[in-house]
mmCIF file of C-alpha atoms and ligand atoms in Angstrom:
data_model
loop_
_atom_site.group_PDB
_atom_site.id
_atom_site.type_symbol
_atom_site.label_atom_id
_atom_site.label_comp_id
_atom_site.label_asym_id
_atom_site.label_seq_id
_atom_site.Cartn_x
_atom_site.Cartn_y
_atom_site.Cartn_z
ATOM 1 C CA UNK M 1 12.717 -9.081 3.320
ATOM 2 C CA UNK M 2 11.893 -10.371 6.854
ATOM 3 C CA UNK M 3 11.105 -7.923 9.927
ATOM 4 C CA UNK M 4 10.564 -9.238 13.449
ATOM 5 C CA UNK M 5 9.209 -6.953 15.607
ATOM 6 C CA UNK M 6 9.811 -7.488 19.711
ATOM 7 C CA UNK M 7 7.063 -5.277 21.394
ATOM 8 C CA UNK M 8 4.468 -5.268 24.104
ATOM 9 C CA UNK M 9 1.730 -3.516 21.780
ATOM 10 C CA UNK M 10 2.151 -5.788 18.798
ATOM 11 C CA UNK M 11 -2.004 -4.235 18.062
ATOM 12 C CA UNK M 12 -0.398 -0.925 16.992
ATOM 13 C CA UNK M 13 1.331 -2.426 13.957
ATOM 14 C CA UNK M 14 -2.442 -2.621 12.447
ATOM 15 C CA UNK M 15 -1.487 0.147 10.338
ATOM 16 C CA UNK M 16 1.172 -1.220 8.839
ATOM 17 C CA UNK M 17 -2.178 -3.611 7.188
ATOM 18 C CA UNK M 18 -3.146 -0.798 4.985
ATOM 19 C CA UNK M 19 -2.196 0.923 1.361
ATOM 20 C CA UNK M 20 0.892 0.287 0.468
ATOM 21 C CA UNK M 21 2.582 -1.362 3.156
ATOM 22 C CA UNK M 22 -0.466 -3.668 3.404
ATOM 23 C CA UNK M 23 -0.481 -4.676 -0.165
ATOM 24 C CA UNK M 24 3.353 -5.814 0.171
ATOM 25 C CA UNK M 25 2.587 -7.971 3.004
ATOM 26 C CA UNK M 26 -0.285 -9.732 1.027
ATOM 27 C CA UNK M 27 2.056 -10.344 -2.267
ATOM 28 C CA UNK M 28 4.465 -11.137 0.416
ATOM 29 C CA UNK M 29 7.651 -9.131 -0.821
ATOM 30 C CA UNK M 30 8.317 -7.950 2.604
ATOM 31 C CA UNK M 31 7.096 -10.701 5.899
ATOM 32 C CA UNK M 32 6.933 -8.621 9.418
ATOM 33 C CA UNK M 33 6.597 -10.927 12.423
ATOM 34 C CA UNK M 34 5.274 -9.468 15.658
ATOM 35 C CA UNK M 35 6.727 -11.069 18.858
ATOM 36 C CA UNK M 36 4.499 -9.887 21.816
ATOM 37 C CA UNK M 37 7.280 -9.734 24.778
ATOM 38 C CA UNK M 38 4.730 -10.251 27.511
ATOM 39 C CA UNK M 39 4.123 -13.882 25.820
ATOM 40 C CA UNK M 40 7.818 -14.674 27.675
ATOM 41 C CA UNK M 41 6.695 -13.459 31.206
ATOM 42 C CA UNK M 42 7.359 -16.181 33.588
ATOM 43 C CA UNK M 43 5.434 -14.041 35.990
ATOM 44 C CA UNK M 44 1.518 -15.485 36.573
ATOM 45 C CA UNK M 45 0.465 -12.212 36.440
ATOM 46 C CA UNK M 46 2.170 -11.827 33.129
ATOM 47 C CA UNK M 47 4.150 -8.915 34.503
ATOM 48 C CA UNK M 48 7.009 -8.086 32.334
ATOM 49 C CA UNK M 49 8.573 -4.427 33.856
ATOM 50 C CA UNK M 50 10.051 -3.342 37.187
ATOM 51 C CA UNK M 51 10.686 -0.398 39.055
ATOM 52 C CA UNK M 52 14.026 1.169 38.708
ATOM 53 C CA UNK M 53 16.911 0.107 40.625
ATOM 54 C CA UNK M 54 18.328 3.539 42.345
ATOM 55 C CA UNK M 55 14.510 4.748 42.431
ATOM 56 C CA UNK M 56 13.013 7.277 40.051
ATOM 57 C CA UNK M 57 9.951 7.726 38.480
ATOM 58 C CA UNK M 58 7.918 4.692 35.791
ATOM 59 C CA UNK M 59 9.109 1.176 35.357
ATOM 60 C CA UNK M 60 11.661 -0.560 33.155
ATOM 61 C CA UNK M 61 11.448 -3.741 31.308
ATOM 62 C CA UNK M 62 12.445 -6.963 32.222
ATOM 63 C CA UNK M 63 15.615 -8.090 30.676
ATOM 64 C CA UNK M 64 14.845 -12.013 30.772
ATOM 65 C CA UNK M 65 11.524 -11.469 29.104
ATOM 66 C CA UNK M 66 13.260 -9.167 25.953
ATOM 67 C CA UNK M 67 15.880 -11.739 26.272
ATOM 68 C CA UNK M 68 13.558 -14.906 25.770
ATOM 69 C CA UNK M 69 11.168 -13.230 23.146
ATOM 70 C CA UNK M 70 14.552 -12.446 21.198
ATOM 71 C CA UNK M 71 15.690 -16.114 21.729
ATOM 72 C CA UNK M 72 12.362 -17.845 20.236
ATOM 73 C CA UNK M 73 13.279 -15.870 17.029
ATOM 74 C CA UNK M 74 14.340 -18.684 14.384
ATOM 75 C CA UNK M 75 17.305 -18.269 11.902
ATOM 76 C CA UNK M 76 18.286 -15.360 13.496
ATOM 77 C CA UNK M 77 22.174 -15.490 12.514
ATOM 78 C CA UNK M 78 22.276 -13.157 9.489
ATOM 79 C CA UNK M 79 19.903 -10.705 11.067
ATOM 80 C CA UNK M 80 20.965 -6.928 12.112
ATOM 81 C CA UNK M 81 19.356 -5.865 15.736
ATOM 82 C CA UNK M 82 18.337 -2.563 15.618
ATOM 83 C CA UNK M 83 17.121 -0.729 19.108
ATOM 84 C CA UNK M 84 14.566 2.348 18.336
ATOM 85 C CA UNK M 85 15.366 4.751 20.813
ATOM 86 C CA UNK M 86 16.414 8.622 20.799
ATOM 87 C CA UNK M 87 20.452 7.545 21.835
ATOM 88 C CA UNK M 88 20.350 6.411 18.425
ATOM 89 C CA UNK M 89 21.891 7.063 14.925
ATOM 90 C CA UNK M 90 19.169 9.947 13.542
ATOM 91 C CA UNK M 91 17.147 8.151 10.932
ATOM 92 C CA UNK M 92 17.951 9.414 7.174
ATOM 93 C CA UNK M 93 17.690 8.227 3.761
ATOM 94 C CA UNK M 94 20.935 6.953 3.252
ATOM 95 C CA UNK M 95 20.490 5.030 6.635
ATOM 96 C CA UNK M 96 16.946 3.682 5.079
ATOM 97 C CA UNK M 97 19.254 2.264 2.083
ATOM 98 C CA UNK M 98 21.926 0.655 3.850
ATOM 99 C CA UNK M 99 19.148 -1.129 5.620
ATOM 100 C CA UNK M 100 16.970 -2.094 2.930
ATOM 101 C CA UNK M 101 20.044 -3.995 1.706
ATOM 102 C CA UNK M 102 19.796 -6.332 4.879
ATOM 103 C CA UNK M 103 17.124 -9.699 4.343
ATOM 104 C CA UNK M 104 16.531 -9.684 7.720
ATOM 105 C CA UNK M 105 16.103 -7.489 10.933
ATOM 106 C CA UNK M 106 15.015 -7.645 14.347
ATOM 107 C CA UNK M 107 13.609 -4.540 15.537
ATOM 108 C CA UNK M 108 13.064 -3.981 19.788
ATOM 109 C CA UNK M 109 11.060 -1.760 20.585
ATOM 110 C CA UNK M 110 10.998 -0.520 24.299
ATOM 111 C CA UNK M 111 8.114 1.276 26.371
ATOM 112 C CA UNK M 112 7.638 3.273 29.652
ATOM 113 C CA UNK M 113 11.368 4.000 30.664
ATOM 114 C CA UNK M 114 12.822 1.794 28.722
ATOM 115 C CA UNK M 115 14.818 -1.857 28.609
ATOM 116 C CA UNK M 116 16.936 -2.990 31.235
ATOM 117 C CA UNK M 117 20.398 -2.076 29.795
ATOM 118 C CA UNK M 118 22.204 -5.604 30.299
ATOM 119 C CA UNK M 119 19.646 -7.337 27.469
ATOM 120 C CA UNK M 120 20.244 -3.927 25.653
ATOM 121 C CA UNK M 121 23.887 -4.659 25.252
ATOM 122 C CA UNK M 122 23.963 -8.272 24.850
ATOM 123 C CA UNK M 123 21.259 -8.814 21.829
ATOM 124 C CA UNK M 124 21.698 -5.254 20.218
ATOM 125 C CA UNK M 125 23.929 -4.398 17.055
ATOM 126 C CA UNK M 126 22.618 -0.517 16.291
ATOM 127 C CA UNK M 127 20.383 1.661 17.935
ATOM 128 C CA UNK M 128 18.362 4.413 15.841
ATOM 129 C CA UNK M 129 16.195 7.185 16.657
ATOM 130 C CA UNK M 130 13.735 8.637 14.173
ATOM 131 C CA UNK M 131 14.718 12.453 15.466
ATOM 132 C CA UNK M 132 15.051 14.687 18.925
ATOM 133 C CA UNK M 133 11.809 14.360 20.725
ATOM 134 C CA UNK M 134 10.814 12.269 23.019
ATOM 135 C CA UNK M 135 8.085 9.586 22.523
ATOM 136 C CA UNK M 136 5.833 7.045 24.663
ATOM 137 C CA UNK M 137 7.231 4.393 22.790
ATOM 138 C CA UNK M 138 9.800 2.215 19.806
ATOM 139 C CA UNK M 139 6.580 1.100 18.001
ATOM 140 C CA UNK M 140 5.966 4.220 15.946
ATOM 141 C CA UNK M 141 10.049 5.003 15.677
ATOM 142 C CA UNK M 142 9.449 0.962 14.252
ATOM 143 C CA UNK M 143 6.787 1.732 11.575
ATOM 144 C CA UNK M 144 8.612 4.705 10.651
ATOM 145 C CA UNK M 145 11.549 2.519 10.101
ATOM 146 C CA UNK M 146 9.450 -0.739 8.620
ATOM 147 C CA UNK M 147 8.032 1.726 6.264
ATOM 148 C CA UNK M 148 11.250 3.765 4.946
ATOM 149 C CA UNK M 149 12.850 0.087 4.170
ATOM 150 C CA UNK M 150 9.750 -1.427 2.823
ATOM 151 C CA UNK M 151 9.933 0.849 -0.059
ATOM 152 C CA UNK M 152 12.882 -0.390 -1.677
ATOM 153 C CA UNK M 153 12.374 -4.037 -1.363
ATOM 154 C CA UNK M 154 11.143 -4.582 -5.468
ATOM 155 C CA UNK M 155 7.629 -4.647 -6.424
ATOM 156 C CA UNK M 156 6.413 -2.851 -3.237
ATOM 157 C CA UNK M 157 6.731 0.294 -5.790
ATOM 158 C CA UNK M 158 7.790 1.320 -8.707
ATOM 159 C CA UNK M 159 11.269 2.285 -9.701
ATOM 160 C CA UNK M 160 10.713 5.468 -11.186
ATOM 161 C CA UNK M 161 8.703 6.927 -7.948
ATOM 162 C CA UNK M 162 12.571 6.224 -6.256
ATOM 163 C CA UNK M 163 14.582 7.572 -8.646
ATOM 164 C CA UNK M 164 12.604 10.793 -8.589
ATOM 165 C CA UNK M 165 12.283 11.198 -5.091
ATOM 166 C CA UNK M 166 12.981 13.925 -2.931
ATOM 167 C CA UNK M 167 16.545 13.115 -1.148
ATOM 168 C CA UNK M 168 17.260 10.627 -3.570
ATOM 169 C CA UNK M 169 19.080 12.928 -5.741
ATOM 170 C CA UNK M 170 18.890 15.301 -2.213
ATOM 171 C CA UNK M 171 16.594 17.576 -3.232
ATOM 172 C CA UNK M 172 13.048 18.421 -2.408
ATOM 173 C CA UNK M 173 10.416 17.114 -4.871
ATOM 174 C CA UNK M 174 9.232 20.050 -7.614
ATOM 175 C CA UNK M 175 5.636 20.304 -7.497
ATOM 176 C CA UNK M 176 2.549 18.271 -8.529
ATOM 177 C CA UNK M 177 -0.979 19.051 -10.341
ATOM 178 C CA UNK M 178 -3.509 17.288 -11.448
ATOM 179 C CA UNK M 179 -6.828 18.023 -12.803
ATOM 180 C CA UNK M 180 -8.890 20.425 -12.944
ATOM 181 C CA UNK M 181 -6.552 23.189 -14.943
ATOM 182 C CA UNK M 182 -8.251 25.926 -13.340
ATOM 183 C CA UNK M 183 -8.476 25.175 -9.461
ATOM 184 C CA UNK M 184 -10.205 28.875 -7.780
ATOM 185 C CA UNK M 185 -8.972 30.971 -10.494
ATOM 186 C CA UNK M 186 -5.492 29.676 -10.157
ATOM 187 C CA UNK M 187 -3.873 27.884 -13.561
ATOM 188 C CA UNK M 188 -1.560 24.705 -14.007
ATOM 189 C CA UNK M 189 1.574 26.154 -15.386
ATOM 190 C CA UNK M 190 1.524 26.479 -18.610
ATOM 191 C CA UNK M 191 4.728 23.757 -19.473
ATOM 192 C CA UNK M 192 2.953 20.778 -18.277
ATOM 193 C CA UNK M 193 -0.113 21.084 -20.850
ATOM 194 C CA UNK M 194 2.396 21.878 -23.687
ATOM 195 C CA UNK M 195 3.658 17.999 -23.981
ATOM 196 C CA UNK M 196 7.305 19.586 -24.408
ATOM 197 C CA UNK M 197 8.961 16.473 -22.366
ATOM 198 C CA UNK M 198 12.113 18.376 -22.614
ATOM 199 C CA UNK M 199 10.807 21.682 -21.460
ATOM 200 C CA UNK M 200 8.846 19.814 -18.583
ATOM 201 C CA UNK M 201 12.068 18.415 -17.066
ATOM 202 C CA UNK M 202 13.800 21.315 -17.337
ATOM 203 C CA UNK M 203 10.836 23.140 -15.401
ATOM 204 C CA UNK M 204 11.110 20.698 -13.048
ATOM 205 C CA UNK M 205 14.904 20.354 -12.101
ATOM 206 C CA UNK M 206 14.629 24.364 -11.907
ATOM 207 C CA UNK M 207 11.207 24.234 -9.460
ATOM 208 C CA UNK M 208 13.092 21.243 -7.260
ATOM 209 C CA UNK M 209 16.515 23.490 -7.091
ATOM 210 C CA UNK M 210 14.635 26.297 -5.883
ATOM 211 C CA UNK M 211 12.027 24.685 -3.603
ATOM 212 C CA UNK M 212 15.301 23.169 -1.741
ATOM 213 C CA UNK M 213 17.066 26.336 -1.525
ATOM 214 C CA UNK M 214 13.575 28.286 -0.199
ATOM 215 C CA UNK M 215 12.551 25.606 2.334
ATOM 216 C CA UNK M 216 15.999 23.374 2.767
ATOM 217 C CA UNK M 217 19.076 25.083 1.992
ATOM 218 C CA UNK M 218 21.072 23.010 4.302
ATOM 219 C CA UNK M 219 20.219 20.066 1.502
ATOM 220 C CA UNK M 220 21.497 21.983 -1.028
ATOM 221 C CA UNK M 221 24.713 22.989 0.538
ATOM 222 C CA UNK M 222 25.201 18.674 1.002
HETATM 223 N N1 4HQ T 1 11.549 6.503 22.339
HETATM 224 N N2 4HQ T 1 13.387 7.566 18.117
HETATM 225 C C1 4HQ T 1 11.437 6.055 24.769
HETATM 226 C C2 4HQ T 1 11.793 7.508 21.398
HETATM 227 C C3 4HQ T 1 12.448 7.229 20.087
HETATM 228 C C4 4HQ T 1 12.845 8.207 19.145
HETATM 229 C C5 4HQ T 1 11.747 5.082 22.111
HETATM 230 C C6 4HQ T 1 10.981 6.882 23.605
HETATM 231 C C7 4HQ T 1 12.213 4.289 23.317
HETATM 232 C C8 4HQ T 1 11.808 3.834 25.653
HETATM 233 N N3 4HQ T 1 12.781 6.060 19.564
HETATM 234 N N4 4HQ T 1 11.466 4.657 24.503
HETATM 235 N N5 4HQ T 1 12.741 9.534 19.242
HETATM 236 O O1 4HQ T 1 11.502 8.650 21.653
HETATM 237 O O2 4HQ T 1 13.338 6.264 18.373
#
Protein backbone atom coordinates (compact mmCIF):
# COMPACT_ATOMS: atom_id res chain seq x y z
CA UNK A 1 0.00 0.00 0.00
CA UNK A 2 1.32 3.47 -1.02
CA UNK A 3 1.00 6.69 1.34
CA UNK A 4 2.08 10.14 0.18
CA UNK A 5 2.34 12.45 2.69
CA UNK A 6 2.05 16.51 1.71
CA UNK A 7 3.60 18.37 4.78
CA UNK A 8 5.96 21.12 5.74
CA UNK A 9 7.66 18.95 8.63
CA UNK A 10 8.24 15.84 6.58
CA UNK A 11 11.32 15.28 9.80
CA UNK A 12 8.45 14.36 12.16
CA UNK A 13 7.51 11.21 10.25
CA UNK A 14 10.99 9.77 11.77
CA UNK A 15 8.93 7.80 13.99
CA UNK A 16 7.10 6.18 11.70
CA UNK A 17 11.14 4.46 11.08
CA UNK A 18 10.80 2.44 14.16
CA UNK A 19 9.18 -1.10 15.52
CA UNK A 20 6.65 -2.09 13.68
CA UNK A 21 5.85 0.47 11.31
CA UNK A 22 9.59 0.65 10.52
CA UNK A 23 10.02 -2.97 9.83
CA UNK A 24 7.04 -2.78 7.14
CA UNK A 25 8.68 -0.06 5.35
CA UNK A 26 12.01 -2.07 5.11
CA UNK A 27 10.14 -5.44 3.75
CA UNK A 28 8.32 -2.85 1.85
CA UNK A 29 4.57 -4.04 2.37
CA UNK A 30 3.49 -0.56 2.94
CA UNK A 31 5.79 2.59 0.79
CA UNK A 32 5.07 6.23 2.53
CA UNK A 33 6.38 9.10 0.42
CA UNK A 34 6.97 12.44 2.11
CA UNK A 35 6.36 15.52 -0.15
CA UNK A 36 7.89 18.58 1.70
CA UNK A 37 5.33 21.49 0.47
CA UNK A 38 7.87 24.24 0.93
CA UNK A 39 9.97 22.36 -1.98
CA UNK A 40 6.98 24.09 -4.39
CA UNK A 41 7.50 27.71 -3.02
CA UNK A 42 8.08 29.92 -5.90
CA UNK A 43 8.92 32.48 -3.29
CA UNK A 44 13.08 33.05 -2.95
CA UNK A 45 12.63 33.12 0.46
CA UNK A 46 10.90 29.81 0.27
CA UNK A 47 7.87 31.30 1.97
CA UNK A 48 4.92 29.13 1.62
CA UNK A 49 1.95 30.82 4.17
CA UNK A 50 0.17 34.18 4.32
CA UNK A 51 -1.65 36.20 6.59
CA UNK A 52 -5.34 35.88 6.59
CA UNK A 53 -7.48 37.67 4.29
CA UNK A 54 -10.22 39.56 6.67
CA UNK A 55 -7.29 39.78 9.39
CA UNK A 56 -7.04 37.58 12.46
CA UNK A 57 -4.47 36.10 14.26
CA UNK A 58 -1.35 33.28 12.56
CA UNK A 59 -0.93 32.63 8.90
CA UNK A 60 -2.50 30.28 6.37
CA UNK A 61 -0.96 28.26 3.71
CA UNK A 62 -0.47 28.98 0.32
CA UNK A 63 -2.87 27.31 -1.96
CA UNK A 64 -0.49 27.20 -5.18
CA UNK A 65 2.27 25.63 -3.17
CA UNK A 66 -0.31 22.58 -1.65
CA UNK A 67 -1.57 22.70 -5.11
CA UNK A 68 1.88 22.07 -6.94
CA UNK A 69 3.30 19.59 -4.25
CA UNK A 70 -0.10 17.62 -4.88
CA UNK A 71 0.44 17.92 -8.70
CA UNK A 72 4.18 16.40 -8.75
CA UNK A 73 2.49 13.29 -7.17
CA UNK A 74 2.72 10.47 -10.01
CA UNK A 75 -0.16 7.96 -10.76
CA UNK A 76 -2.28 9.70 -8.65
CA UNK A 77 -5.74 8.63 -10.37
CA UNK A 78 -6.85 5.74 -8.13
CA UNK A 79 -5.75 7.50 -5.00
CA UNK A 80 -8.32 8.74 -2.11
CA UNK A 81 -7.30 12.45 -0.67
CA UNK A 82 -7.79 12.53 2.75
CA UNK A 83 -7.45 16.14 4.72
CA UNK A 84 -6.47 15.60 8.63
CA UNK A 85 -8.20 18.19 10.31
CA UNK A 86 -10.81 18.37 13.35
CA UNK A 87 -13.99 19.27 10.59
CA UNK A 88 -13.43 15.80 9.81
CA UNK A 89 -15.13 12.31 9.95
CA UNK A 90 -13.91 11.15 13.80
CA UNK A 91 -11.33 8.48 13.20
CA UNK A 92 -12.63 4.78 14.21
CA UNK A 93 -11.90 1.32 13.46
CA UNK A 94 -14.29 0.67 10.95
CA UNK A 95 -13.05 3.95 9.20
CA UNK A 96 -9.28 2.39 9.60
CA UNK A 97 -10.77 -0.73 7.51
CA UNK A 98 -12.49 0.90 4.81
CA UNK A 99 -9.20 2.62 4.28
CA UNK A 100 -6.84 -0.08 4.50
CA UNK A 101 -8.81 -1.47 1.55
CA UNK A 102 -7.56 1.57 -0.64
CA UNK A 103 -3.71 0.90 -2.50
CA UNK A 104 -3.16 4.28 -2.44
CA UNK A 105 -3.69 7.62 -0.46
CA UNK A 106 -2.62 11.04 -0.34
CA UNK A 107 -2.67 12.43 2.99
CA UNK A 108 -2.39 16.72 3.48
CA UNK A 109 -1.53 17.68 6.29
CA UNK A 110 -1.98 21.46 7.22
CA UNK A 111 -0.13 23.68 9.95
CA UNK A 112 -0.53 27.08 11.76
CA UNK A 113 -4.21 28.06 10.76
CA UNK A 114 -4.59 25.97 8.26
CA UNK A 115 -4.83 25.61 4.12
CA UNK A 116 -6.24 28.13 2.04
CA UNK A 117 -9.77 26.67 1.47
CA UNK A 118 -9.89 26.94 -2.52
CA UNK A 119 -6.85 24.07 -2.82
CA UNK A 120 -8.86 22.44 0.11
CA UNK A 121 -11.85 21.92 -2.09
CA UNK A 122 -10.37 21.32 -5.36
CA UNK A 123 -7.71 18.33 -4.51
CA UNK A 124 -9.64 16.91 -1.39
CA UNK A 125 -12.05 13.76 -1.39
CA UNK A 126 -12.53 13.24 2.72
CA UNK A 127 -11.43 15.04 5.54
CA UNK A 128 -10.80 13.15 9.01
CA UNK A 129 -10.02 14.16 12.39
CA UNK A 130 -8.44 11.81 14.90
CA UNK A 131 -10.95 13.29 17.85
CA UNK A 132 -12.19 16.87 19.52
CA UNK A 133 -9.11 18.71 20.50
CA UNK A 134 -7.30 20.90 18.91
CA UNK A 135 -3.68 20.31 17.68
CA UNK A 136 -0.55 22.35 16.23
CA UNK A 137 -0.69 20.30 13.35
CA UNK A 138 -2.09 17.15 10.46
CA UNK A 139 1.28 15.35 10.94
CA UNK A 140 0.49 13.48 14.14
CA UNK A 141 -3.54 13.18 13.11
CA UNK A 142 -1.28 11.54 9.81
CA UNK A 143 0.78 8.96 11.80
CA UNK A 144 -2.15 8.17 13.76
CA UNK A 145 -3.87 7.44 10.56
CA UNK A 146 -0.59 5.82 8.61
CA UNK A 147 -0.38 3.64 11.58
CA UNK A 148 -4.17 2.37 12.12
CA UNK A 149 -4.04 1.36 8.16
CA UNK A 150 -0.60 -0.01 8.20
CA UNK A 151 -1.76 -2.76 10.35
CA UNK A 152 -3.90 -4.50 8.06
CA UNK A 153 -1.88 -4.38 4.97
CA UNK A 154 -0.56 -8.49 5.25
CA UNK A 155 2.64 -9.38 6.75
CA UNK A 156 2.99 -6.07 8.70
CA UNK A 157 1.34 -8.45 11.55
CA UNK A 158 -0.08 -11.33 12.20
CA UNK A 159 -3.64 -12.33 11.64
CA UNK A 160 -4.51 -13.62 14.84
CA UNK A 161 -3.30 -10.27 16.82
CA UNK A 162 -6.48 -8.70 14.43
CA UNK A 163 -8.89 -11.05 14.93
CA UNK A 164 -8.49 -10.77 18.68
CA UNK A 165 -8.35 -7.25 18.97
CA UNK A 166 -10.13 -4.95 21.01
CA UNK A 167 -12.99 -3.29 18.64
CA UNK A 168 -12.59 -5.86 16.24
CA UNK A 169 -15.23 -7.93 17.66
CA UNK A 170 -16.06 -4.27 19.68
CA UNK A 171 -14.96 -5.12 22.77
CA UNK A 172 -12.11 -4.18 25.00
CA UNK A 173 -9.19 -6.66 25.09
CA UNK A 174 -9.40 -9.21 28.41
CA UNK A 175 -6.26 -9.01 30.17
CA UNK A 176 -2.60 -10.09 29.72
CA UNK A 177 0.24 -11.79 32.04
CA UNK A 178 3.27 -12.94 31.60
CA UNK A 179 5.95 -14.19 33.76
CA UNK A 180 6.78 -14.16 36.82
CA UNK A 181 3.47 -16.04 38.43
CA UNK A 182 3.85 -14.26 41.53
CA UNK A 183 4.40 -10.42 40.72
CA UNK A 184 4.39 -8.50 44.70
CA UNK A 185 2.36 -11.12 46.22
CA UNK A 186 -0.23 -10.92 43.54
CA UNK A 187 -0.95 -14.45 41.43
CA UNK A 188 -1.68 -15.12 37.60
CA UNK A 189 -5.14 -16.48 37.65
CA UNK A 190 -5.26 -19.68 38.16
CA UNK A 191 -6.99 -20.75 34.38
CA UNK A 192 -4.10 -19.69 32.38
CA UNK A 193 -1.48 -22.18 34.12
CA UNK A 194 -4.11 -25.02 33.93
CA UNK A 195 -3.59 -25.55 29.91
CA UNK A 196 -7.57 -25.96 29.81
CA UNK A 197 -7.72 -24.13 26.17
CA UNK A 198 -11.38 -24.33 26.55
CA UNK A 199 -11.61 -22.97 30.03
CA UNK A 200 -9.02 -20.17 29.01
CA UNK A 201 -11.32 -18.79 26.28
CA UNK A 202 -14.13 -18.93 28.17
CA UNK A 203 -12.22 -16.84 30.97
CA UNK A 204 -11.41 -14.64 28.51
CA UNK A 205 -14.68 -13.78 26.52
CA UNK A 206 -16.15 -13.36 30.25
CA UNK A 207 -12.99 -10.86 31.45
CA UNK A 208 -13.39 -8.86 27.81
CA UNK A 209 -17.45 -8.64 28.37
CA UNK A 210 -16.94 -7.24 31.63
CA UNK A 211 -13.88 -5.00 31.16
CA UNK A 212 -16.18 -3.29 28.28
CA UNK A 213 -19.13 -2.93 30.37
CA UNK A 214 -16.80 -1.43 33.54
CA UNK A 215 -14.71 0.97 31.41
CA UNK A 216 -16.87 1.21 27.90
CA UNK A 217 -20.39 0.47 28.17
CA UNK A 218 -21.29 2.62 25.31
CA UNK A 219 -19.27 -0.32 23.19
CA UNK A 220 -21.27 -2.77 24.52
CA UNK A 221 -24.59 -1.21 23.96
CA UNK A 222 -23.18 -1.00 19.83
N1 LIG B 1 -5.50 19.88 13.43
N2 LIG B 1 -7.64 15.69 13.85
C1 LIG B 1 -5.19 22.29 12.93
C2 LIG B 1 -6.15 19.00 14.29
C3 LIG B 1 -6.63 17.66 13.83
C4 LIG B 1 -7.42 16.77 14.60
C5 LIG B 1 -5.07 19.57 12.08
C6 LIG B 1 -5.14 21.18 13.94
C7 LIG B 1 -5.14 20.72 11.09
C8 LIG B 1 -4.56 23.04 10.72
N3 LIG B 1 -6.44 17.06 12.67
N4 LIG B 1 -4.62 21.94 11.67
N5 LIG B 1 -7.89 16.94 15.84
O1 LIG B 1 -6.38 19.32 15.43
O2 LIG B 1 -7.04 15.88 12.68
Amino acid sequence: MNFDVLTLFPEMFDALNSSIIGRAKEKNLININLINIRDFSKDKHKKVDDTPYGGGAGMVMKPDCVYDAFCSIENKDNAKVIYMSPQGKKLDQKKVEELANEEHLIILCGHYEGIDQRVIDKIVDEEISIGDYVLTGGEIPAMVLIDSVARYNDGVIDRESIKEESFANGMLEYPQYTRPEVFEGVRVPEVLLSGHHENIEKWRREEAFRITNLKRPDLNKK
